[in-house]
Amino acid sequence: MTAYYTVGVVTKPHGLRGEVRVYPRTDFPEERFSPGSRLWLRPPGSEPVAELEVRSGRRHQNLWIVGFQGYHAISDVESWRGYELCIPEDMLHPLPEGAYYYHQLIGLEVISDTGEPLGVLAEVLTPGANDVYAVRKPGQPDLLLPAIRDVILSVDLEARRMTVHLLPGLRDGEEDE
C-alpha cells in the first residue's frame, strides 16, 4: 500500500468557478499548487478518493487559491471542505542532510543527553520562528522542546531515537537559573 503525505488542506470553495482555498502544509507550495501538478484528494486520514491535476494556483495571503482540471463550478468542490491534498511518498523531495519530514520525526523515542528517557515525539507544532516538538510520556504533561541546535543534539532515524539537551526552564516546575 502506498503511503500518502498531506501537502495542503482545503478550507472552503473560493468564488463560483470551482476553485478552493487551500492551507499549505508543504515547504514547496509554488511547485505543489502550480498548473500541471498532480495531487490526490482524500478525507482526513483516509485513502485518496480522486487524483487531480492543478489548472491554476496562486497565493492569497497565507492561503493558496487552487483550481483543478474538470472541476469548474462551486458545486463540484463544495464537499471538499476539510479534505487533504496529498502526494505519494515517491513524489517527496529529498531534503538536505539534517532536515527531516515531520512524518520521519513523529514516533521517535526522545532521550536526554544524560540518558533519561523523556517520551515519544508525538507532534510537531509550528508556532513561529522555529518548530516545537511535543514529547509525550503517559501520565505527564507534554514536554515542549524548541527545534533549535542547542536543544536537538542528534536524530537517528534508523534507531528511531532523538537525543536532546534540556536547557534550564524547559520542564514544568523548573526554575530558570
JSON list of N, CA, C and O in Angstrom, two decimals, residues 32-84:
[
{"chain": "A", "resi": 32, "resn": "ARG", "atom": "N", "xyz": [3.85, 22.55, -5.70]},
{"chain": "A", "resi": 32, "resn": "ARG", "atom": "CA", "xyz": [2.70, 21.65, -5.49]},
{"chain": "A", "resi": 32, "resn": "ARG", "atom": "C", "xyz": [1.41, 22.21, -6.07]},
{"chain": "A", "resi": 32, "resn": "ARG", "atom": "O", "xyz": [0.56, 21.45, -6.52]},
{"chain": "A", "resi": 33, "resn": "PHE", "atom": "N", "xyz": [1.24, 23.54, -6.04]},
{"chain": "A", "resi": 33, "resn": "PHE", "atom": "CA", "xyz": [-0.02, 24.15, -6.48]},
{"chain": "A", "resi": 33, "resn": "PHE", "atom": "C", "xyz": [0.13, 24.87, -7.82]},
{"chain": "A", "resi": 33, "resn": "PHE", "atom": "O", "xyz": [-0.64, 25.77, -8.14]},
{"chain": "A", "resi": 34, "resn": "SER", "atom": "N", "xyz": [1.12, 24.47, -8.63]},
{"chain": "A", "resi": 34, "resn": "SER", "atom": "CA", "xyz": [1.30, 25.09, -9.95]},
{"chain": "A", "resi": 34, "resn": "SER", "atom": "C", "xyz": [0.56, 24.28, -11.00]},
{"chain": "A", "resi": 34, "resn": "SER", "atom": "O", "xyz": [0.35, 23.07, -10.84]},
{"chain": "A", "resi": 35, "resn": "PRO", "atom": "N", "xyz": [0.14, 24.93, -12.09]},
{"chain": "A", "resi": 35, "resn": "PRO", "atom": "CA", "xyz": [-0.59, 24.23, -13.15]},
{"chain": "A", "resi": 35, "resn": "PRO", "atom": "C", "xyz": [0.17, 23.00, -13.65]},
{"chain": "A", "resi": 35, "resn": "PRO", "atom": "O", "xyz": [1.39, 23.05, -13.84]},
{"chain": "A", "resi": 36, "resn": "GLY", "atom": "N", "xyz": [-0.55, 21.91, -13.80]},
{"chain": "A", "resi": 36, "resn": "GLY", "atom": "CA", "xyz": [0.03, 20.65, -14.26]},
{"chain": "A", "resi": 36, "resn": "GLY", "atom": "C", "xyz": [0.42, 19.70, -13.14]},
{"chain": "A", "resi": 36, "resn": "GLY", "atom": "O", "xyz": [0.64, 18.51, -13.37]},
{"chain": "A", "resi": 37, "resn": "SER", "atom": "N", "xyz": [0.52, 20.21, -11.90]},
{"chain": "A", "resi": 37, "resn": "SER", "atom": "CA", "xyz": [0.88, 19.35, -10.76]},
{"chain": "A", "resi": 37, "resn": "SER", "atom": "C", "xyz": [-0.22, 18.33, -10.50]},
{"chain": "A", "resi": 37, "resn": "SER", "atom": "O", "xyz": [-1.40, 18.61, -10.68]},
{"chain": "A", "resi": 38, "resn": "ARG", "atom": "N", "xyz": [0.18, 17.14, -10.07]},
{"chain": "A", "resi": 38, "resn": "ARG", "atom": "CA", "xyz": [-0.77, 16.10, -9.70]},
{"chain": "A", "resi": 38, "resn": "ARG", "atom": "C", "xyz": [-0.86, 16.02, -8.19]},
{"chain": "A", "resi": 38, "resn": "ARG", "atom": "O", "xyz": [0.14, 15.99, -7.49]},
{"chain": "A", "resi": 39, "resn": "LEU", "atom": "N", "xyz": [-2.10, 15.99, -7.70]},
{"chain": "A", "resi": 39, "resn": "LEU", "atom": "CA", "xyz": [-2.38, 15.85, -6.27]},
{"chain": "A", "resi": 39, "resn": "LEU", "atom": "C", "xyz": [-3.49, 14.83, -6.10]},
{"chain": "A", "resi": 39, "resn": "LEU", "atom": "O", "xyz": [-4.27, 14.59, -7.01]},
{"chain": "A", "resi": 40, "resn": "TRP", "atom": "N", "xyz": [-3.55, 14.23, -4.93]},
{"chain": "A", "resi": 40, "resn": "TRP", "atom": "CA", "xyz": [-4.60, 13.27, -4.60]},
{"chain": "A", "resi": 40, "resn": "TRP", "atom": "C", "xyz": [-5.47, 13.87, -3.51]},
{"chain": "A", "resi": 40, "resn": "TRP", "atom": "O", "xyz": [-4.97, 14.47, -2.56]},
{"chain": "A", "resi": 41, "resn": "LEU", "atom": "N", "xyz": [-6.78, 13.69, -3.63]},
{"chain": "A", "resi": 41, "resn": "LEU", "atom": "CA", "xyz": [-7.75, 14.23, -2.69]},
{"chain": "A", "resi": 41, "resn": "LEU", "atom": "C", "xyz": [-8.22, 13.11, -1.78]},
{"chain": "A", "resi": 41, "resn": "LEU", "atom": "O", "xyz": [-8.54, 12.01, -2.25]},
{"chain": "A", "resi": 42, "resn": "ARG", "atom": "N", "xyz": [-8.25, 13.41, -0.47]},
{"chain": "A", "resi": 42, "resn": "ARG", "atom": "CA", "xyz": [-8.73, 12.38, 0.47]},
{"chain": "A", "resi": 42, "resn": "ARG", "atom": "C", "xyz": [-9.41, 13.03, 1.66]},
{"chain": "A", "resi": 42, "resn": "ARG", "atom": "O", "xyz": [-9.03, 14.11, 2.10]},
{"chain": "A", "resi": 43, "resn": "PRO", "atom": "N", "xyz": [-10.40, 12.32, 2.22]},
{"chain": "A", "resi": 43, "resn": "PRO", "atom": "CA", "xyz": [-10.94, 12.75, 3.51]},
{"chain": "A", "resi": 43, "resn": "PRO", "atom": "C", "xyz": [-9.80, 12.65, 4.54]},
{"chain": "A", "resi": 43, "resn": "PRO", "atom": "O", "xyz": [-8.90, 11.83, 4.38]},
{"chain": "A", "resi": 44, "resn": "PRO", "atom": "N", "xyz": [-9.82, 13.46, 5.60]},
{"chain": "A", "resi": 44, "resn": "PRO", "atom": "CA", "xyz": [-8.71, 13.45, 6.56]},
{"chain": "A", "resi": 44, "resn": "PRO", "atom": "C", "xyz": [-8.35, 12.06, 7.05]},
{"chain": "A", "resi": 44, "resn": "PRO", "atom": "O", "xyz": [-9.19, 11.32, 7.54]},
{"chain": "A", "resi": 45, "resn": "GLY", "atom": "N", "xyz": [-7.06, 11.70, 6.87]},
{"chain": "A", "resi": 45, "resn": "GLY", "atom": "CA", "xyz": [-6.54, 10.43, 7.37]},
{"chain": "A", "resi": 45, "resn": "GLY", "atom": "C", "xyz": [-6.99, 9.20, 6.62]},
{"chain": "A", "resi": 45, "resn": "GLY", "atom": "O", "xyz": [-6.65, 8.09, 7.01]},
{"chain": "A", "resi": 46, "resn": "SER", "atom": "N", "xyz": [-7.75, 9.34, 5.53]},
{"chain": "A", "resi": 46, "resn": "SER", "atom": "CA", "xyz": [-8.25, 8.20, 4.78]},
{"chain": "A", "resi": 46, "resn": "SER", "atom": "C", "xyz": [-7.42, 7.97, 3.53]},
{"chain": "A", "resi": 46, "resn": "SER", "atom": "O", "xyz": [-6.44, 8.66, 3.28]},
{"chain": "A", "resi": 47, "resn": "GLU", "atom": "N", "xyz": [-7.86, 7.02, 2.73]},
{"chain": "A", "resi": 47, "resn": "GLU", "atom": "CA", "xyz": [-7.23, 6.77, 1.44]},
{"chain": "A", "resi": 47, "resn": "GLU", "atom": "C", "xyz": [-7.73, 7.79, 0.42]},
{"chain": "A", "resi": 47, "resn": "GLU", "atom": "O", "xyz": [-8.86, 8.27, 0.52]},
{"chain": "A", "resi": 48, "resn": "PRO", "atom": "N", "xyz": [-6.93, 8.12, -0.60]},
{"chain": "A", "resi": 48, "resn": "PRO", "atom": "CA", "xyz": [-7.36, 9.06, -1.62]},
{"chain": "A", "resi": 48, "resn": "PRO", "atom": "C", "xyz": [-8.61, 8.57, -2.36]},
{"chain": "A", "resi": 48, "resn": "PRO", "atom": "O", "xyz": [-8.77, 7.38, -2.60]},
{"chain": "A", "resi": 49, "resn": "VAL", "atom": "N", "xyz": [-9.46, 9.53, -2.72]},
{"chain": "A", "resi": 49, "resn": "VAL", "atom": "CA", "xyz": [-10.69, 9.23, -3.46]},
{"chain": "A", "resi": 49, "resn": "VAL", "atom": "C", "xyz": [-10.62, 9.74, -4.89]},
{"chain": "A", "resi": 49, "resn": "VAL", "atom": "O", "xyz": [-11.46, 9.36, -5.71]},
{"chain": "A", "resi": 50, "resn": "ALA", "atom": "N", "xyz": [-9.63, 10.60, -5.22]},
{"chain": "A", "resi": 50, "resn": "ALA", "atom": "CA", "xyz": [-9.51, 11.13, -6.57]},
{"chain": "A", "resi": 50, "resn": "ALA", "atom": "C", "xyz": [-8.10, 11.63, -6.82]},
{"chain": "A", "resi": 50, "resn": "ALA", "atom": "O", "xyz": [-7.45, 12.15, -5.91]},
{"chain": "A", "resi": 51, "resn": "GLU", "atom": "N", "xyz": [-7.64, 11.46, -8.06]},
{"chain": "A", "resi": 51, "resn": "GLU", "atom": "CA", "xyz": [-6.39, 12.07, -8.50]},
{"chain": "A", "resi": 51, "resn": "GLU", "atom": "C", "xyz": [-6.76, 13.33, -9.26]},
{"chain": "A", "resi": 51, "resn": "GLU", "atom": "O", "xyz": [-7.67, 13.31, -10.09]},
{"chain": "A", "resi": 52, "resn": "LEU", "atom": "N", "xyz": [-6.08, 14.44, -8.97]},
{"chain": "A", "resi": 52, "resn": "LEU", "atom": "CA", "xyz": [-6.42, 15.74, -9.55]},
{"chain": "A", "resi": 52, "resn": "LEU", "atom": "C", "xyz": [-5.22, 16.33, -10.26]},
{"chain": "A", "resi": 52, "resn": "LEU", "atom": "O", "xyz": [-4.08, 16.07, -9.88]},
{"chain": "A", "resi": 53, "resn": "GLU", "atom": "N", "xyz": [-5.51, 17.15, -11.27]},
{"chain": "A", "resi": 53, "resn": "GLU", "atom": "CA", "xyz": [-4.46, 17.92, -11.93]},
{"chain": "A", "resi": 53, "resn": "GLU", "atom": "C", "xyz": [-4.75, 19.40, -11.71]},
{"chain": "A", "resi": 53, "resn": "GLU", "atom": "O", "xyz": [-5.87, 19.87, -12.00]},
{"chain": "A", "resi": 54, "resn": "VAL", "atom": "N", "xyz": [-3.78, 20.14, -11.20]},
{"chain": "A", "resi": 54, "resn": "VAL", "atom": "CA", "xyz": [-3.94, 21.57, -10.93]},
{"chain": "A", "resi": 54, "resn": "VAL", "atom": "C", "xyz": [-4.05, 22.32, -12.26]},
{"chain": "A", "resi": 54, "resn": "VAL", "atom": "O", "xyz": [-3.22, 22.13, -13.14]},
{"chain": "A", "resi": 55, "resn": "ARG", "atom": "N", "xyz": [-5.08, 23.15, -12.40]},
{"chain": "A", "resi": 55, "resn": "ARG", "atom": "CA", "xyz": [-5.22, 24.01, -13.59]},
{"chain": "A", "resi": 55, "resn": "ARG", "atom": "C", "xyz": [-4.77, 25.43, -13.29]},
{"chain": "A", "resi": 55, "resn": "ARG", "atom": "O", "xyz": [-4.33, 26.16, -14.17]},
{"chain": "A", "resi": 56, "resn": "SER", "atom": "N", "xyz": [-4.89, 25.85, -12.00]},
{"chain": "A", "resi": 56, "resn": "SER", "atom": "CA", "xyz": [-4.46, 27.20, -11.61]},
{"chain": "A", "resi": 56, "resn": "SER", "atom": "C", "xyz": [-4.14, 27.20, -10.12]},
{"chain": "A", "resi": 56, "resn": "SER", "atom": "O", "xyz": [-4.72, 26.45, -9.35]},
{"chain": "A", "resi": 57, "resn": "GLY", "atom": "N", "xyz": [-3.17, 28.04, -9.76]},
{"chain": "A", "resi": 57, "resn": "GLY", "atom": "CA", "xyz": [-2.82, 28.17, -8.35]},
{"chain": "A", "resi": 57, "resn": "GLY", "atom": "C", "xyz": [-2.16, 29.51, -8.12]},
{"chain": "A", "resi": 57, "resn": "GLY", "atom": "O", "xyz": [-1.31, 29.93, -8.91]},
{"chain": "A", "resi": 58, "resn": "ARG", "atom": "N", "xyz": [-2.59, 30.19, -7.06]},
{"chain": "A", "resi": 58, "resn": "ARG", "atom": "CA", "xyz": [-1.99, 31.48, -6.73]},
{"chain": "A", "resi": 58, "resn": "ARG", "atom": "C", "xyz": [-2.06, 31.69, -5.22]},
{"chain": "A", "resi": 58, "resn": "ARG", "atom": "O", "xyz": [-3.00, 31.27, -4.58]},
{"chain": "A", "resi": 59, "resn": "ARG", "atom": "N", "xyz": [-1.04, 32.37, -4.73]},
{"chain": "A", "resi": 59, "resn": "ARG", "atom": "CA", "xyz": [-1.01, 32.70, -3.29]},
{"chain": "A", "resi": 59, "resn": "ARG", "atom": "C", "xyz": [-2.03, 33.79, -3.00]},
{"chain": "A", "resi": 59, "resn": "ARG", "atom": "O", "xyz": [-2.21, 34.71, -3.79]},
{"chain": "A", "resi": 60, "resn": "HIS", "atom": "N", "xyz": [-2.72, 33.65, -1.88]},
{"chain": "A", "resi": 60, "resn": "HIS", "atom": "CA", "xyz": [-3.68, 34.66, -1.42]},
{"chain": "A", "resi": 60, "resn": "HIS", "atom": "C", "xyz": [-3.53, 34.77, 0.09]},
{"chain": "A", "resi": 60, "resn": "HIS", "atom": "O", "xyz": [-3.99, 33.90, 0.83]},
{"chain": "A", "resi": 61, "resn": "GLN", "atom": "N", "xyz": [-2.81, 35.80, 0.56]},
{"chain": "A", "resi": 61, "resn": "GLN", "atom": "CA", "xyz": [-2.48, 35.97, 1.98]},
{"chain": "A", "resi": 61, "resn": "GLN", "atom": "C", "xyz": [-1.71, 34.73, 2.43]},
{"chain": "A", "resi": 61, "resn": "GLN", "atom": "O", "xyz": [-0.70, 34.39, 1.84]},
{"chain": "A", "resi": 62, "resn": "ASN", "atom": "N", "xyz": [-2.19, 34.01, 3.47]},
{"chain": "A", "resi": 62, "resn": "ASN", "atom": "CA", "xyz": [-1.44, 32.83, 3.94]},
{"chain": "A", "resi": 62, "resn": "ASN", "atom": "C", "xyz": [-2.00, 31.54, 3.34]},
{"chain": "A", "resi": 62, "resn": "ASN", "atom": "O", "xyz": [-1.62, 30.46, 3.74]},
{"chain": "A", "resi": 63, "resn": "LEU", "atom": "N", "xyz": [-2.91, 31.68, 2.36]},
{"chain": "A", "resi": 63, "resn": "LEU", "atom": "CA", "xyz": [-3.52, 30.51, 1.72]},
{"chain": "A", "resi": 63, "resn": "LEU", "atom": "C", "xyz": [-3.15, 30.48, 0.24]},
{"chain": "A", "resi": 63, "resn": "LEU", "atom": "O", "xyz": [-2.51, 31.38, -0.27]},
{"chain": "A", "resi": 64, "resn": "TRP", "atom": "N", "xyz": [-3.61, 29.43, -0.44]},
{"chain": "A", "resi": 64, "resn": "TRP", "atom": "CA", "xyz": [-3.50, 29.33, -1.89]},
{"chain": "A", "resi": 64, "resn": "TRP", "atom": "C", "xyz": [-4.89, 29.14, -2.46]},
{"chain": "A", "resi": 64, "resn": "TRP", "atom": "O", "xyz": [-5.72, 28.44, -1.86]},
{"chain": "A", "resi": 65, "resn": "ILE", "atom": "N", "xyz": [-5.14, 29.75, -3.59]},
{"chain": "A", "resi": 65, "resn": "ILE", "atom": "CA", "xyz": [-6.39, 29.56, -4.33]},
{"chain": "A", "resi": 65, "resn": "ILE", "atom": "C", "xyz": [-6.02, 28.60, -5.47]},
{"chain": "A", "resi": 65, "resn": "ILE", "atom": "O", "xyz": [-5.17, 28.92, -6.31]},
{"chain": "A", "resi": 66, "resn": "VAL", "atom": "N", "xyz": [-6.66, 27.42, -5.47]},
{"chain": "A", "resi": 66, "resn": "VAL", "atom": "CA", "xyz": [-6.28, 26.37, -6.42]},
{"chain": "A", "resi": 66, "resn": "VAL", "atom": "C", "xyz": [-7.52, 25.89, -7.17]},
{"chain": "A", "resi": 66, "resn": "VAL", "atom": "O", "xyz": [-8.57, 25.65, -6.57]},
{"chain": "A", "resi": 67, "resn": "GLY", "atom": "N", "xyz": [-7.37, 25.76, -8.49]},
{"chain": "A", "resi": 67, "resn": "GLY", "atom": "CA", "xyz": [-8.40, 25.19, -9.34]},
{"chain": "A", "resi": 67, "resn": "GLY", "atom": "C", "xyz": [-7.89, 23.90, -9.97]},
{"chain": "A", "resi": 67, "resn": "GLY", "atom": "O", "xyz": [-6.68, 23.74, -10.16]},
{"chain": "A", "resi": 68, "resn": "PHE", "atom": "N", "xyz": [-8.79, 22.98, -10.29]},
{"chain": "A", "resi": 68, "resn": "PHE", "atom": "CA", "xyz": [-8.40, 21.68, -10.82]},
{"chain": "A", "resi": 68, "resn": "PHE", "atom": "C", "xyz": [-9.09, 21.40, -12.15]},
{"chain": "A", "resi": 68, "resn": "PHE", "atom": "O", "xyz": [-10.25, 21.79, -12.35]},
{"chain": "A", "resi": 69, "resn": "GLN", "atom": "N", "xyz": [-8.38, 20.70, -13.04]},
{"chain": "A", "resi": 69, "resn": "GLN", "atom": "CA", "xyz": [-8.94, 20.31, -14.33]},
{"chain": "A", "resi": 69, "resn": "GLN", "atom": "C", "xyz": [-10.22, 19.52, -14.09]},
{"chain": "A", "resi": 69, "resn": "GLN", "atom": "O", "xyz": [-10.27, 18.64, -13.25]},
{"chain": "A", "resi": 70, "resn": "GLY", "atom": "N", "xyz": [-11.27, 19.85, -14.86]},
{"chain": "A", "resi": 70, "resn": "GLY", "atom": "CA", "xyz": [-12.52, 19.11, -14.79]},
{"chain": "A", "resi": 70, "resn": "GLY", "atom": "C", "xyz": [-13.47, 19.55, -13.68]},
{"chain": "A", "resi": 70, "resn": "GLY", "atom": "O", "xyz": [-14.58, 19.01, -13.58]},
{"chain": "A", "resi": 71, "resn": "TYR", "atom": "N", "xyz": [-13.05, 20.49, -12.86]},
{"chain": "A", "resi": 71, "resn": "TYR", "atom": "CA", "xyz": [-13.90, 20.99, -11.76]},
{"chain": "A", "resi": 71, "resn": "TYR", "atom": "C", "xyz": [-14.03, 22.49, -11.96]},
{"chain": "A", "resi": 71, "resn": "TYR", "atom": "O", "xyz": [-13.13, 23.25, -11.61]},
{"chain": "A", "resi": 72, "resn": "HIS", "atom": "N", "xyz": [-15.17, 22.93, -12.54]},
{"chain": "A", "resi": 72, "resn": "HIS", "atom": "CA", "xyz": [-15.31, 24.33, -12.95]},
{"chain": "A", "resi": 72, "resn": "HIS", "atom": "C", "xyz": [-16.45, 25.06, -12.26]},
{"chain": "A", "resi": 72, "resn": "HIS", "atom": "O", "xyz": [-16.75, 26.20, -12.61]},
{"chain": "A", "resi": 73, "resn": "ALA", "atom": "N", "xyz": [-17.12, 24.41, -11.31]},
{"chain": "A", "resi": 73, "resn": "ALA", "atom": "CA", "xyz": [-18.25, 25.05, -10.63]},
{"chain": "A", "resi": 73, "resn": "ALA", "atom": "C", "xyz": [-18.13, 24.85, -9.13]},
{"chain": "A", "resi": 73, "resn": "ALA", "atom": "O", "xyz": [-17.56, 23.84, -8.67]},
{"chain": "A", "resi": 74, "resn": "ILE", "atom": "N", "xyz": [-18.68, 25.77, -8.38]},
{"chain": "A", "resi": 74, "resn": "ILE", "atom": "CA", "xyz": [-18.63, 25.67, -6.92]},
{"chain": "A", "resi": 74, "resn": "ILE", "atom": "C", "xyz": [-19.27, 24.36, -6.45]},
{"chain": "A", "resi": 74, "resn": "ILE", "atom": "O", "xyz": [-18.79, 23.74, -5.49]},
{"chain": "A", "resi": 75, "resn": "SER", "atom": "N", "xyz": [-20.30, 23.91, -7.14]},
{"chain": "A", "resi": 75, "resn": "SER", "atom": "CA", "xyz": [-20.97, 22.66, -6.74]},
{"chain": "A", "resi": 75, "resn": "SER", "atom": "C", "xyz": [-20.06, 21.44, -6.88]},
{"chain": "A", "resi": 75, "resn": "SER", "atom": "O", "xyz": [-20.26, 20.43, -6.22]},
{"chain": "A", "resi": 76, "resn": "ASP", "atom": "N", "xyz": [-19.03, 21.54, -7.73]},
{"chain": "A", "resi": 76, "resn": "ASP", "atom": "CA", "xyz": [-18.08, 20.42, -7.91]},
{"chain": "A", "resi": 76, "resn": "ASP", "atom": "C", "xyz": [-17.17, 20.25, -6.70]},
{"chain": "A", "resi": 76, "resn": "ASP", "atom": "O", "xyz": [-16.64, 19.16, -6.47]},
{"chain": "A", "resi": 77, "resn": "VAL", "atom": "N", "xyz": [-16.94, 21.33, -5.95]},
{"chain": "A", "resi": 77, "resn": "VAL", "atom": "CA", "xyz": [-15.91, 21.30, -4.90]},
{"chain": "A", "resi": 77, "resn": "VAL", "atom": "C", "xyz": [-16.43, 21.61, -3.50]},
{"chain": "A", "resi": 77, "resn": "VAL", "atom": "O", "xyz": [-15.66, 21.54, -2.54]},
{"chain": "A", "resi": 78, "resn": "GLU", "atom": "N", "xyz": [-17.71, 21.92, -3.37]},
{"chain": "A", "resi": 78, "resn": "GLU", "atom": "CA", "xyz": [-18.27, 22.28, -2.05]},
{"chain": "A", "resi": 78, "resn": "GLU", "atom": "C", "xyz": [-18.04, 21.20, -1.00]},
{"chain": "A", "resi": 78, "resn": "GLU", "atom": "O", "xyz": [-17.80, 21.50, 0.17]},
{"chain": "A", "resi": 79, "resn": "SER", "atom": "N", "xyz": [-18.12, 19.96, -1.39]},
{"chain": "A", "resi": 79, "resn": "SER", "atom": "CA", "xyz": [-18.00, 18.85, -0.43]},
{"chain": "A", "resi": 79, "resn": "SER", "atom": "C", "xyz": [-16.56, 18.59, 0.01]},
{"chain": "A", "resi": 79, "resn": "SER", "atom": "O", "xyz": [-16.31, 17.74, 0.86]},
{"chain": "A", "resi": 80, "resn": "TRP", "atom": "N", "xyz": [-15.61, 19.33, -0.54]},
{"chain": "A", "resi": 80, "resn": "TRP", "atom": "CA", "xyz": [-14.20, 19.09, -0.23]},
{"chain": "A", "resi": 80, "resn": "TRP", "atom": "C", "xyz": [-13.72, 19.80, 1.04]},
{"chain": "A", "resi": 80, "resn": "TRP", "atom": "O", "xyz": [-12.56, 19.66, 1.42]},
{"chain": "A", "resi": 81, "resn": "ARG", "atom": "N", "xyz": [-14.55, 20.55, 1.72]},
{"chain": "A", "resi": 81, "resn": "ARG", "atom": "CA", "xyz": [-14.12, 21.26, 2.93]},
{"chain": "A", "resi": 81, "resn": "ARG", "atom": "C", "xyz": [-13.46, 20.27, 3.91]},
{"chain": "A", "resi": 81, "resn": "ARG", "atom": "O", "xyz": [-14.03, 19.25, 4.25]},
{"chain": "A", "resi": 82, "resn": "GLY", "atom": "N", "xyz": [-12.25, 20.62, 4.36]},
{"chain": "A", "resi": 82, "resn": "GLY", "atom": "CA", "xyz": [-11.55, 19.78, 5.32]},
{"chain": "A", "resi": 82, "resn": "GLY", "atom": "C", "xyz": [-10.79, 18.63, 4.69]},
{"chain": "A", "resi": 82, "resn": "GLY", "atom": "O", "xyz": [-10.03, 17.94, 5.37]},
{"chain": "A", "resi": 83, "resn": "TYR", "atom": "N", "xyz": [-10.97, 18.39, 3.39]},
{"chain": "A", "resi": 83, "resn": "TYR", "atom": "CA", "xyz": [-10.24, 17.31, 2.73]},
{"chain": "A", "resi": 83, "resn": "TYR", "atom": "C", "xyz": [-8.77, 17.68, 2.58]},
{"chain": "A", "resi": 83, "resn": "TYR", "atom": "O", "xyz": [-8.42, 18.86, 2.54]},
{"chain": "A", "resi": 84, "resn": "GLU", "atom": "N", "xyz": [-7.94, 16.67, 2.49]},
{"chain": "A", "resi": 84, "resn": "GLU", "atom": "CA", "xyz": [-6.50, 16.86, 2.34]},
{"chain": "A", "resi": 84, "resn": "GLU", "atom": "C", "xyz": [-6.10, 16.68, 0.89]},
{"chain": "A", "resi": 84, "resn": "GLU", "atom": "O", "xyz": [-6.64, 15.84, 0.18]}
]
